[in-house]
Amino acid sequence: MSFDVERIRKEFPVLDQEIHGKPLAFLDSAASSQKPRAVIDAISALYSRDYANIHRGVYELSQRATRAFEASREKTRRFIGAAEAKEIVFVRGTTEAINLVAQSFGRENVGEGDEILITHMEHHSNIVPWQMLCREKGAVLRVAPIDDRGALDMEAFASLLSDRTRIVAVSHVSNALGTVNPVEEIVRLSHERGVPVLLDGAQAVPHQRVDVAALDCDFYAFSSHKLFGPSGIGVLYGKKELLEAMPPWQGGGEMILSVTFEDTVYNEIPHKFEAGTPDIGGVVGFGAALDWVEEVGYDAIHAHEQELLEYGTEALLSVPGVRIIGTAPGKAAVLSFVMDDAHPHDIGTILDGEGVAVRTGHHCAQPVMARFGVPATARASLAVYNNQRDLDALVRGLHKVREVLT
Ligand code: PMP
């Protein structure tokens, strides 16, 4: 059966509305995606019938909530091809996952004069935690360059791997440029030198199947809210041997086996890294989001998005003065652009008046903006629920921007 985007759109109640008297064209899914009815209903059902704190209660409600919570962990394991459910740590999001690795693995394994290798296209959340670690330890942050299309310079990357590199941390897909990095090659080159690799998958999982076993990465971080699930929840996948060897980074309930004032025995993974009451409803909603994605299927998602990306690229370039930033081959469905004589913030405001929601600014990737010599861009990012009408509305809006501003 051919892909029916209108049927998909009906599953997202938020899309069915007018903004400033115009049909909503939501083009900011890279920042956060909208939620299908299945996710909203799963959260509502938990709070309506099955909610209690998890893991500690012997009574029925607590057991139901625990089962629902742990079922999401198992779904996540299957979804990303991890070997064991204990390799799935629930955190607040990609940012927290990277901070966990920097503060736990990093503090144990990075010392003075050691190096951490990232790339020029990282989101701030894959730069700042490593910078903080470098400051604390006297280590050095190395940055692999990108070319004018926004593709990673792999020769430079390989030459920056050294005997002092203790971890490589790279985005799977760039949020500002859409570049899909050659992560298999990155893992292979790093492992040849015995260096573990963290992949920031925040922008990958919404668009393509990720198999951590096939990638052989050591850590993989992503957020629920970009994958049609609730915000406040995310995943750190880590290889069992690494997670087991790492110290906990936050202390509290759930992460312990026994506590006296003299000593504490830590719990097993993943609980060792899940101190305190988690976002139970968020994790259950996230499980429903994974089911939903599986049902739609990545083949359909990818094909639809790539078709729209092609359509949108041509349409954008038909607007005089528009320049697309990020043109790496095989890129994901992200269209970052600038326009002569129009500041991205003004573009965003005028588009909002037309019902078109795009992100404007530095996209938490200021080094990328500096690399391309722009202070900011406007960014239209696509998801499986977008259609050609959304892109037509964007282009109409940009003609309006030209009328008003240029
Ligand atoms: N990495 C990338 C590539 C991202 O796009 C984002 C979100 N914009 C993050 C990390 C941070 O994700 P979160 O805010 O969900 O922690």
Short mmCIF file of C-alpha atoms and ligand atoms in Angstrom, two decimals:
data_model
loop_
_atom_site.label_atom_id
_atom_site.label_comp_id
_atom_site.label_asym_id
_atom_site.label_seq_id
_atom_site.Cartn_x
_atom_site.Cartn_y
_atom_site.Cartn_z
CA MET A 1 0.00 0.00 0.00
CA SER A 2 1.34 3.45 -0.83
CA PHE A 3 2.13 5.83 2.00
CA ASP A 4 -0.88 7.86 3.15
CA VAL A 5 0.35 11.00 4.88
CA GLU A 6 -3.19 12.28 5.44
CA ARG A 7 -3.97 9.19 7.49
CA ILE A 8 -0.81 9.77 9.56
CA ARG A 9 -1.73 13.44 10.08
CA LYS A 10 -5.11 12.45 11.52
CA GLU A 11 -3.27 10.69 14.34
CA PHE A 12 -1.74 14.00 15.48
CA PRO A 13 -4.52 16.11 17.00
CA VAL A 14 -2.30 19.20 17.33
CA LEU A 15 -1.83 19.48 13.57
CA ASP A 16 -5.52 20.06 13.01
CA GLN A 17 -5.73 23.74 13.88
CA GLU A 18 -5.31 27.24 12.51
CA ILE A 19 -2.62 29.64 13.76
CA HIS A 20 -3.29 33.34 13.18
CA GLY A 21 -6.13 32.28 10.89
CA LYS A 22 -3.96 30.03 8.70
CA PRO A 23 -3.64 26.24 8.72
CA LEU A 24 -0.72 25.22 10.91
CA ALA A 25 2.39 24.12 8.96
CA PHE A 26 4.58 22.61 11.67
CA LEU A 27 8.18 22.53 10.43
CA ASP A 28 10.15 22.36 13.68
CA SER A 29 10.27 18.65 14.43
CA ALA A 30 14.06 18.63 14.86
CA ALA A 31 13.51 20.76 17.96
CA SER A 32 10.69 18.51 19.18
CA SER A 33 8.18 16.39 17.34
CA GLN A 34 4.42 16.37 17.84
CA LYS A 35 2.72 13.41 19.55
CA PRO A 36 0.34 10.85 18.06
CA ARG A 37 -2.92 9.94 19.80
CA ALA A 38 -1.44 6.55 20.78
CA VAL A 39 1.17 8.26 22.96
CA ILE A 40 -1.28 10.71 24.52
CA ASP A 41 -3.67 7.83 25.26
CA ALA A 42 -0.98 5.61 26.78
CA ILE A 43 0.02 8.36 29.24
CA SER A 44 -3.60 9.08 30.05
CA ALA A 45 -4.34 5.37 30.61
CA LEU A 46 -1.42 4.98 33.01
CA TYR A 47 -2.48 7.93 35.15
CA SER A 48 -6.16 6.95 34.93
CA ARG A 49 -5.78 3.30 35.99
CA ASP A 50 -2.31 1.99 36.72
CA TYR A 51 -0.23 4.67 38.41
CA ALA A 52 1.90 4.26 41.54
CA ASN A 53 5.60 4.54 42.30
CA ILE A 54 7.58 1.72 40.76
CA HIS A 55 9.96 -1.04 41.91
CA ARG A 56 9.22 -0.66 45.61
CA GLY A 57 5.55 -1.44 46.13
CA VAL A 58 4.25 -4.98 46.67
CA TYR A 59 0.68 -3.92 45.92
CA GLU A 60 -1.08 -4.36 42.57
CA LEU A 61 -0.95 -0.77 41.28
CA SER A 62 2.77 -0.49 41.89
CA GLN A 63 3.32 -3.80 40.17
CA ARG A 64 1.31 -2.70 37.15
CA ALA A 65 3.23 0.58 36.88
CA THR A 66 6.53 -1.30 37.27
CA ARG A 67 5.55 -3.75 34.54
CA ALA A 68 4.60 -0.91 32.18
CA PHE A 69 7.85 0.95 32.96
CA GLU A 70 10.08 -2.10 32.47
CA ALA A 71 8.16 -3.10 29.32
CA SER A 72 9.32 0.21 27.82
CA ARG A 73 12.90 -0.68 28.68
CA GLU A 74 12.53 -3.99 26.84
CA LYS A 75 10.89 -2.23 23.87
CA THR A 76 13.81 0.19 23.77
CA ARG A 77 16.29 -2.69 23.83
CA ARG A 78 14.57 -4.29 20.87
CA PHE A 79 14.12 -0.99 19.05
CA ILE A 80 17.86 -0.21 18.97
CA GLY A 81 19.11 -3.80 18.85
CA ALA A 82 20.85 -3.82 22.23
CA ALA A 83 21.82 -7.21 23.63
CA GLU A 84 20.33 -6.77 27.10
CA ALA A 85 17.68 -4.57 28.73
CA LYS A 86 20.14 -3.64 31.49
CA GLU A 87 22.14 -1.74 28.87
CA ILE A 88 19.27 0.75 28.59
CA VAL A 89 19.48 3.59 31.14
CA PHE A 90 16.53 5.99 31.31
CA VAL A 91 17.61 9.60 31.68
CA ARG A 92 16.02 13.02 31.04
CA GLY A 93 17.25 13.22 27.46
CA THR A 94 20.28 13.27 25.21
CA THR A 95 21.83 16.09 27.21
CA GLU A 96 21.66 14.16 30.45
CA ALA A 97 22.92 10.98 28.77
CA ILE A 98 26.06 12.75 27.52
CA ASN A 99 26.64 14.43 30.87
CA LEU A 100 26.32 11.05 32.56
CA VAL A 101 29.04 9.57 30.35
CA ALA A 102 31.29 12.63 30.71
CA GLN A 103 30.98 12.70 34.48
CA SER A 104 31.07 8.98 35.16
CA PHE A 105 33.12 7.33 32.41
CA GLY A 106 35.02 10.56 31.71
CA ARG A 107 36.10 11.30 35.26
CA GLU A 108 37.40 7.74 35.64
CA ASN A 109 39.18 7.49 32.32
CA VAL A 110 40.34 10.96 31.25
CA GLY A 111 43.40 12.57 32.84
CA GLU A 112 45.80 15.44 32.33
CA GLY A 113 47.00 15.76 28.75
CA ASP A 114 44.45 13.21 27.49
CA GLU A 115 42.26 14.08 24.52
CA ILE A 116 38.56 13.96 23.71
CA LEU A 117 37.67 14.04 20.03
CA ILE A 118 34.45 15.63 18.77
CA THR A 119 33.49 17.31 15.47
CA HIS A 120 32.79 20.86 14.37
CA MET A 121 29.08 20.11 13.85
CA GLU A 122 28.19 19.09 17.41
CA HIS A 123 25.20 20.38 19.34
CA HIS A 124 26.23 22.31 22.47
CA SER A 125 25.17 19.33 24.55
CA ASN A 126 27.93 17.27 22.92
CA ILE A 127 30.51 20.04 23.40
CA VAL A 128 30.01 21.62 26.81
CA PRO A 129 30.00 18.44 28.99
CA TRP A 130 33.38 17.49 27.45
CA GLN A 131 34.72 21.02 27.88
CA MET A 132 33.74 20.90 31.55
CA LEU A 133 35.54 17.57 31.91
CA CYS A 134 38.63 18.93 30.11
CA ARG A 135 38.74 21.92 32.47
CA GLU A 136 38.46 19.69 35.50
CA LYS A 137 41.09 17.21 34.34
CA GLY A 138 43.48 19.34 32.29
CA ALA A 139 42.52 17.35 29.18
CA VAL A 140 42.31 18.69 25.62
CA LEU A 141 39.25 18.92 23.37
CA ARG A 142 40.09 18.10 19.74
CA VAL A 143 37.66 19.07 16.97
CA ALA A 144 37.47 17.36 13.57
CA PRO A 145 36.68 19.88 10.81
CA ILE A 146 33.80 19.88 8.31
CA ASP A 147 33.78 20.97 4.67
CA ASP A 148 31.70 23.63 2.92
CA ARG A 149 28.79 21.23 2.44
CA GLY A 150 28.79 20.38 6.12
CA ALA A 151 30.30 16.90 5.69
CA LEU A 152 32.87 15.61 8.16
CA ASP A 153 36.47 15.61 6.91
CA MET A 154 37.23 11.94 7.59
CA GLU A 155 40.92 12.20 6.77
CA ALA A 156 41.29 14.93 9.35
CA PHE A 157 39.18 12.93 11.80
CA ALA A 158 41.46 9.90 11.41
CA SER A 159 44.59 12.00 11.86
CA LEU A 160 43.19 13.58 15.04
CA LEU A 161 42.80 10.17 16.69
CA SER A 162 45.89 9.77 18.83
CA ASP A 163 47.40 7.66 21.59
CA ARG A 164 45.98 10.22 24.01
CA THR A 165 42.38 10.02 22.75
CA ARG A 166 40.23 8.60 25.54
CA ILE A 167 36.78 8.97 23.96
CA VAL A 168 35.25 10.01 20.64
CA ALA A 169 31.86 11.77 20.82
CA VAL A 170 30.09 12.45 17.51
CA SER A 171 26.57 13.25 16.38
CA HIS A 172 25.01 10.53 14.22
CA VAL A 173 22.98 13.23 12.42
CA SER A 174 23.58 16.98 12.73
CA ASN A 175 20.63 19.07 13.94
CA ALA A 176 21.77 22.28 12.23
CA LEU A 177 22.88 20.82 8.89
CA GLY A 178 21.16 17.47 8.54
CA THR A 179 24.50 15.79 7.80
CA VAL A 180 24.47 12.03 8.38
CA ASN A 181 27.91 11.07 9.64
CA PRO A 182 29.69 7.87 8.55
CA VAL A 183 29.39 6.46 12.04
CA GLU A 184 30.37 2.88 11.13
CA GLU A 185 33.68 4.18 9.82
CA ILE A 186 34.11 6.44 12.86
CA VAL A 187 33.57 3.50 15.21
CA ARG A 188 35.91 1.26 13.21
CA LEU A 189 38.75 3.79 13.13
CA SER A 190 38.32 4.61 16.82
CA HIS A 191 38.20 0.97 17.89
CA GLU A 192 41.36 0.24 15.90
CA ARG A 193 43.03 2.50 18.44
CA GLY A 194 41.05 1.08 21.35
CA VAL A 195 39.04 4.29 21.78
CA PRO A 196 35.36 4.03 22.81
CA VAL A 197 32.73 5.98 20.87
CA LEU A 198 29.64 7.84 22.04
CA LEU A 199 27.10 8.63 19.34
CA ASP A 200 24.63 11.46 19.84
CA GLY A 201 21.58 9.98 18.12
CA ALA A 202 19.07 12.73 18.98
CA GLN A 203 18.52 13.56 15.30
CA ALA A 204 19.06 10.07 13.90
CA VAL A 205 16.35 7.98 15.56
CA PRO A 206 13.45 10.09 14.21
CA HIS A 207 14.55 9.34 10.64
CA GLN A 208 16.29 5.98 10.40
CA ARG A 209 16.62 2.60 12.06
CA VAL A 210 19.50 2.46 14.50
CA ASP A 211 21.11 -0.85 15.41
CA VAL A 212 23.66 -0.38 18.16
CA ALA A 213 24.93 -3.95 17.80
CA ALA A 214 25.64 -3.45 14.09
CA LEU A 215 27.19 -0.03 14.75
CA ASP A 216 29.24 -1.51 17.60
CA CYS A 217 29.21 1.91 19.30
CA ASP A 218 29.97 1.98 23.03
CA PHE A 219 27.36 4.56 24.00
CA TYR A 220 24.30 5.83 22.14
CA ALA A 221 22.22 8.77 23.41
CA PHE A 222 18.79 9.96 22.26
CA SER A 223 15.65 11.77 23.43
CA SER A 224 12.05 10.60 23.45
CA HIS A 225 10.60 14.00 22.57
CA LYS A 226 12.12 14.09 19.09
CA LEU A 227 10.78 10.57 18.44
CA PHE A 228 7.06 11.30 18.93
CA GLY A 229 7.29 10.57 22.66
CA PRO A 230 6.97 12.85 25.68
CA SER A 231 9.67 15.32 26.74
CA GLY A 232 11.69 14.77 29.89
CA ILE A 233 12.72 11.25 28.95
CA GLY A 234 15.65 9.86 27.05
CA VAL A 235 17.95 6.91 26.71
CA LEU A 236 21.57 6.18 27.32
CA TYR A 237 22.57 2.87 25.77
CA GLY A 238 25.92 1.63 27.01
CA LYS A 239 27.77 -1.65 26.54
CA LYS A 240 27.28 -3.73 29.66
CA GLU A 241 30.99 -4.06 30.51
CA LEU A 242 31.46 -0.29 30.33
CA LEU A 243 28.35 0.57 32.36
CA GLU A 244 29.25 -2.01 34.99
CA ALA A 245 32.73 -0.57 35.40
CA MET A 246 31.50 3.02 35.65
CA PRO A 247 30.78 4.71 38.99
CA PRO A 248 27.30 6.14 39.63
CA TRP A 249 27.01 9.86 39.06
CA GLN A 250 23.99 10.76 41.19
CA GLY A 251 23.24 9.29 44.61
CA GLY A 252 19.82 8.63 46.10
CA GLY A 253 17.02 6.10 46.25
CA GLU A 254 16.77 3.23 43.73
CA MET A 255 20.48 3.29 42.86
CA ILE A 256 21.47 1.49 46.09
CA LEU A 257 21.33 -2.04 47.46
CA SER A 258 22.08 -1.08 51.07
CA VAL A 259 22.97 2.09 52.93
CA THR A 260 24.54 2.72 56.33
CA PHE A 261 26.15 5.98 57.42
CA GLU A 262 29.51 4.31 56.89
CA ASP A 263 29.00 2.77 53.49
CA THR A 264 26.66 2.23 50.54
CA VAL A 265 26.46 -0.75 48.21
CA TYR A 266 25.34 0.31 44.75
CA ASN A 267 22.60 -1.39 42.80
CA GLU A 268 23.16 -3.28 39.55
CA ILE A 269 22.97 -1.55 36.16
CA PRO A 270 20.83 0.12 34.92
CA HIS A 271 19.41 1.06 38.35
CA LYS A 272 22.83 2.28 39.51
CA PHE A 273 22.35 5.21 37.13
CA GLU A 274 18.67 5.86 37.84
CA ALA A 275 18.64 7.59 41.23
CA GLY A 276 15.26 8.85 42.43
CA THR A 277 11.73 8.43 41.13
CA PRO A 278 11.85 8.57 37.33
CA ASP A 279 9.34 10.06 34.90
CA ILE A 280 7.13 6.96 34.99
CA GLY A 281 4.43 8.37 32.69
CA GLY A 282 7.12 9.64 30.34
CA VAL A 283 8.75 6.23 30.02
CA VAL A 284 5.39 4.54 29.40
CA GLY A 285 4.48 7.17 26.77
CA PHE A 286 7.90 6.66 25.20
CA GLY A 287 7.18 2.92 24.89
CA ALA A 288 3.96 3.76 23.05
CA ALA A 289 5.94 6.07 20.73
CA LEU A 290 8.33 3.21 19.88
CA ASP A 291 5.37 0.95 19.08
CA TRP A 292 3.93 3.69 16.89
CA VAL A 293 7.17 4.15 14.92
CA GLU A 294 7.46 0.37 14.43
CA GLU A 295 3.93 0.29 13.11
CA VAL A 296 4.53 3.07 10.58
CA GLY A 297 7.93 1.60 9.72
CA TYR A 298 11.24 3.31 9.02
CA ASP A 299 11.16 2.42 5.34
CA ALA A 300 7.98 4.45 4.89
CA ILE A 301 9.23 7.27 7.13
CA HIS A 302 12.54 7.56 5.32
CA ALA A 303 11.07 7.39 1.82
CA HIS A 304 8.40 9.99 2.59
CA GLU A 305 10.83 12.39 4.25
CA GLN A 306 13.39 12.12 1.46
CA GLU A 307 10.71 12.83 -1.14
CA LEU A 308 9.63 15.91 0.81
CA LEU A 309 13.24 16.99 1.30
CA GLU A 310 13.78 16.96 -2.44
CA TYR A 311 10.55 18.85 -3.06
CA GLY A 312 11.35 21.36 -0.30
CA THR A 313 14.93 21.93 -1.46
CA GLU A 314 13.79 22.79 -4.97
CA ALA A 315 10.97 24.96 -3.69
CA LEU A 316 13.26 26.89 -1.34
CA LEU A 317 15.86 27.49 -4.01
CA SER A 318 13.14 28.96 -6.24
CA VAL A 319 12.86 31.87 -3.80
CA PRO A 320 15.31 34.61 -4.83
CA GLY A 321 18.06 35.26 -2.26
CA VAL A 322 17.70 31.98 -0.37
CA ARG A 323 20.85 29.97 0.38
CA ILE A 324 20.74 26.53 1.98
CA ILE A 325 23.34 25.83 4.69
CA GLY A 326 24.16 22.13 4.86
CA THR A 327 24.21 20.28 1.55
CA ALA A 328 26.06 17.08 2.42
CA PRO A 329 25.06 14.12 0.22
CA GLY A 330 22.52 11.78 1.78
CA LYS A 331 21.50 14.28 4.43
CA ALA A 332 18.44 13.99 6.68
CA ALA A 333 15.24 16.02 6.29
CA VAL A 334 16.52 19.33 7.64
CA LEU A 335 16.55 22.56 5.63
CA SER A 336 18.66 25.28 7.23
CA PHE A 337 18.75 28.46 5.20
CA VAL A 338 19.55 32.14 5.12
CA MET A 339 18.03 34.82 2.92
CA ASP A 340 19.63 38.01 1.59
CA ASP A 341 18.69 41.13 3.56
CA ALA A 342 16.48 39.25 6.00
CA HIS A 343 17.48 38.33 9.53
CA PRO A 344 16.40 34.79 10.44
CA HIS A 345 14.49 36.07 13.45
CA ASP A 346 12.39 38.34 11.23
CA ILE A 347 11.85 35.46 8.83
CA GLY A 348 10.55 33.35 11.71
CA THR A 349 8.20 36.06 12.93
CA ILE A 350 6.71 36.74 9.50
CA LEU A 351 6.32 33.01 8.83
CA ASP A 352 4.53 32.58 12.16
CA GLY A 353 1.98 35.12 10.98
CA GLU A 354 1.35 32.75 8.05
CA GLY A 355 0.87 29.74 10.33
CA VAL A 356 4.33 28.35 9.51
CA ALA A 357 6.41 27.21 12.49
CA VAL A 358 10.16 27.13 11.82
CA ARG A 359 13.08 27.47 14.19
CA THR A 360 15.38 30.47 13.91
CA GLY A 361 18.66 31.05 15.69
CA HIS A 362 21.91 29.18 16.21
CA HIS A 363 20.20 25.83 16.93
CA CYS A 364 22.51 25.23 19.92
CA ALA A 365 25.34 24.83 17.43
CA GLN A 366 27.16 28.17 17.49
CA PRO A 367 30.43 26.70 16.14
CA VAL A 368 28.51 25.53 13.05
CA MET A 369 27.17 29.04 12.52
CA ALA A 370 30.69 30.45 12.91
CA ARG A 371 32.02 27.89 10.38
CA PHE A 372 29.52 29.13 7.78
CA GLY A 373 29.97 32.79 8.71
CA VAL A 374 26.34 33.38 9.71
CA PRO A 375 25.00 34.39 13.13
CA ALA A 376 21.89 32.28 12.71
CA THR A 377 19.75 30.43 10.19
CA ALA A 378 16.09 29.67 9.71
CA ARG A 379 15.48 25.93 9.83
CA ALA A 380 12.59 23.93 8.46
CA SER A 381 12.79 20.36 9.72
CA LEU A 382 10.52 17.60 8.52
CA ALA A 383 8.82 14.63 10.10
CA VAL A 384 6.70 11.81 8.77
CA TYR A 385 3.48 13.87 9.27
CA ASN A 386 4.55 16.76 7.02
CA ASN A 387 3.14 17.12 3.52
CA GLN A 388 3.75 19.23 0.42
CA ARG A 389 1.17 21.78 1.59
CA ASP A 390 3.41 22.56 4.58
CA LEU A 391 6.32 23.30 2.24
CA ASP A 392 4.12 25.30 -0.13
CA ALA A 393 3.04 27.42 2.85
CA LEU A 394 6.71 27.94 3.75
CA VAL A 395 7.56 29.12 0.26
CA ARG A 396 4.52 31.44 0.11
CA GLY A 397 5.62 32.83 3.46
CA LEU A 398 9.14 33.46 2.19
CA HIS A 399 7.79 35.44 -0.75
CA LYS A 400 5.93 37.51 1.81
CA VAL A 401 9.20 37.98 3.75
CA ARG A 402 10.80 39.31 0.57
CA GLU A 403 7.94 41.74 0.01
CA VAL A 404 8.14 43.04 3.57
CA LEU A 405 11.87 43.08 4.19
CA THR A 406 13.75 43.46 0.94
N1 PMP B 1 22.07 16.57 20.21
C1 PMP B 1 21.45 16.95 19.09
C2 PMP B 1 22.06 16.64 17.76
C3 PMP B 1 20.23 17.62 19.19
O1 PMP B 1 19.60 18.02 18.09
C4 PMP B 1 19.69 17.90 20.47
C5 PMP B 1 18.37 18.63 20.63
N2 PMP B 1 18.25 19.78 19.85
C6 PMP B 1 20.38 17.48 21.59
C7 PMP B 1 21.56 16.82 21.42
C8 PMP B 1 19.87 17.72 22.97
O2 PMP B 1 18.73 16.98 23.19
P1 PMP B 1 17.83 17.24 24.48
O3 PMP B 1 17.54 18.70 24.52
O4 PMP B 1 16.61 16.42 24.23
O5 PMP B 1 18.61 16.77 25.67
#
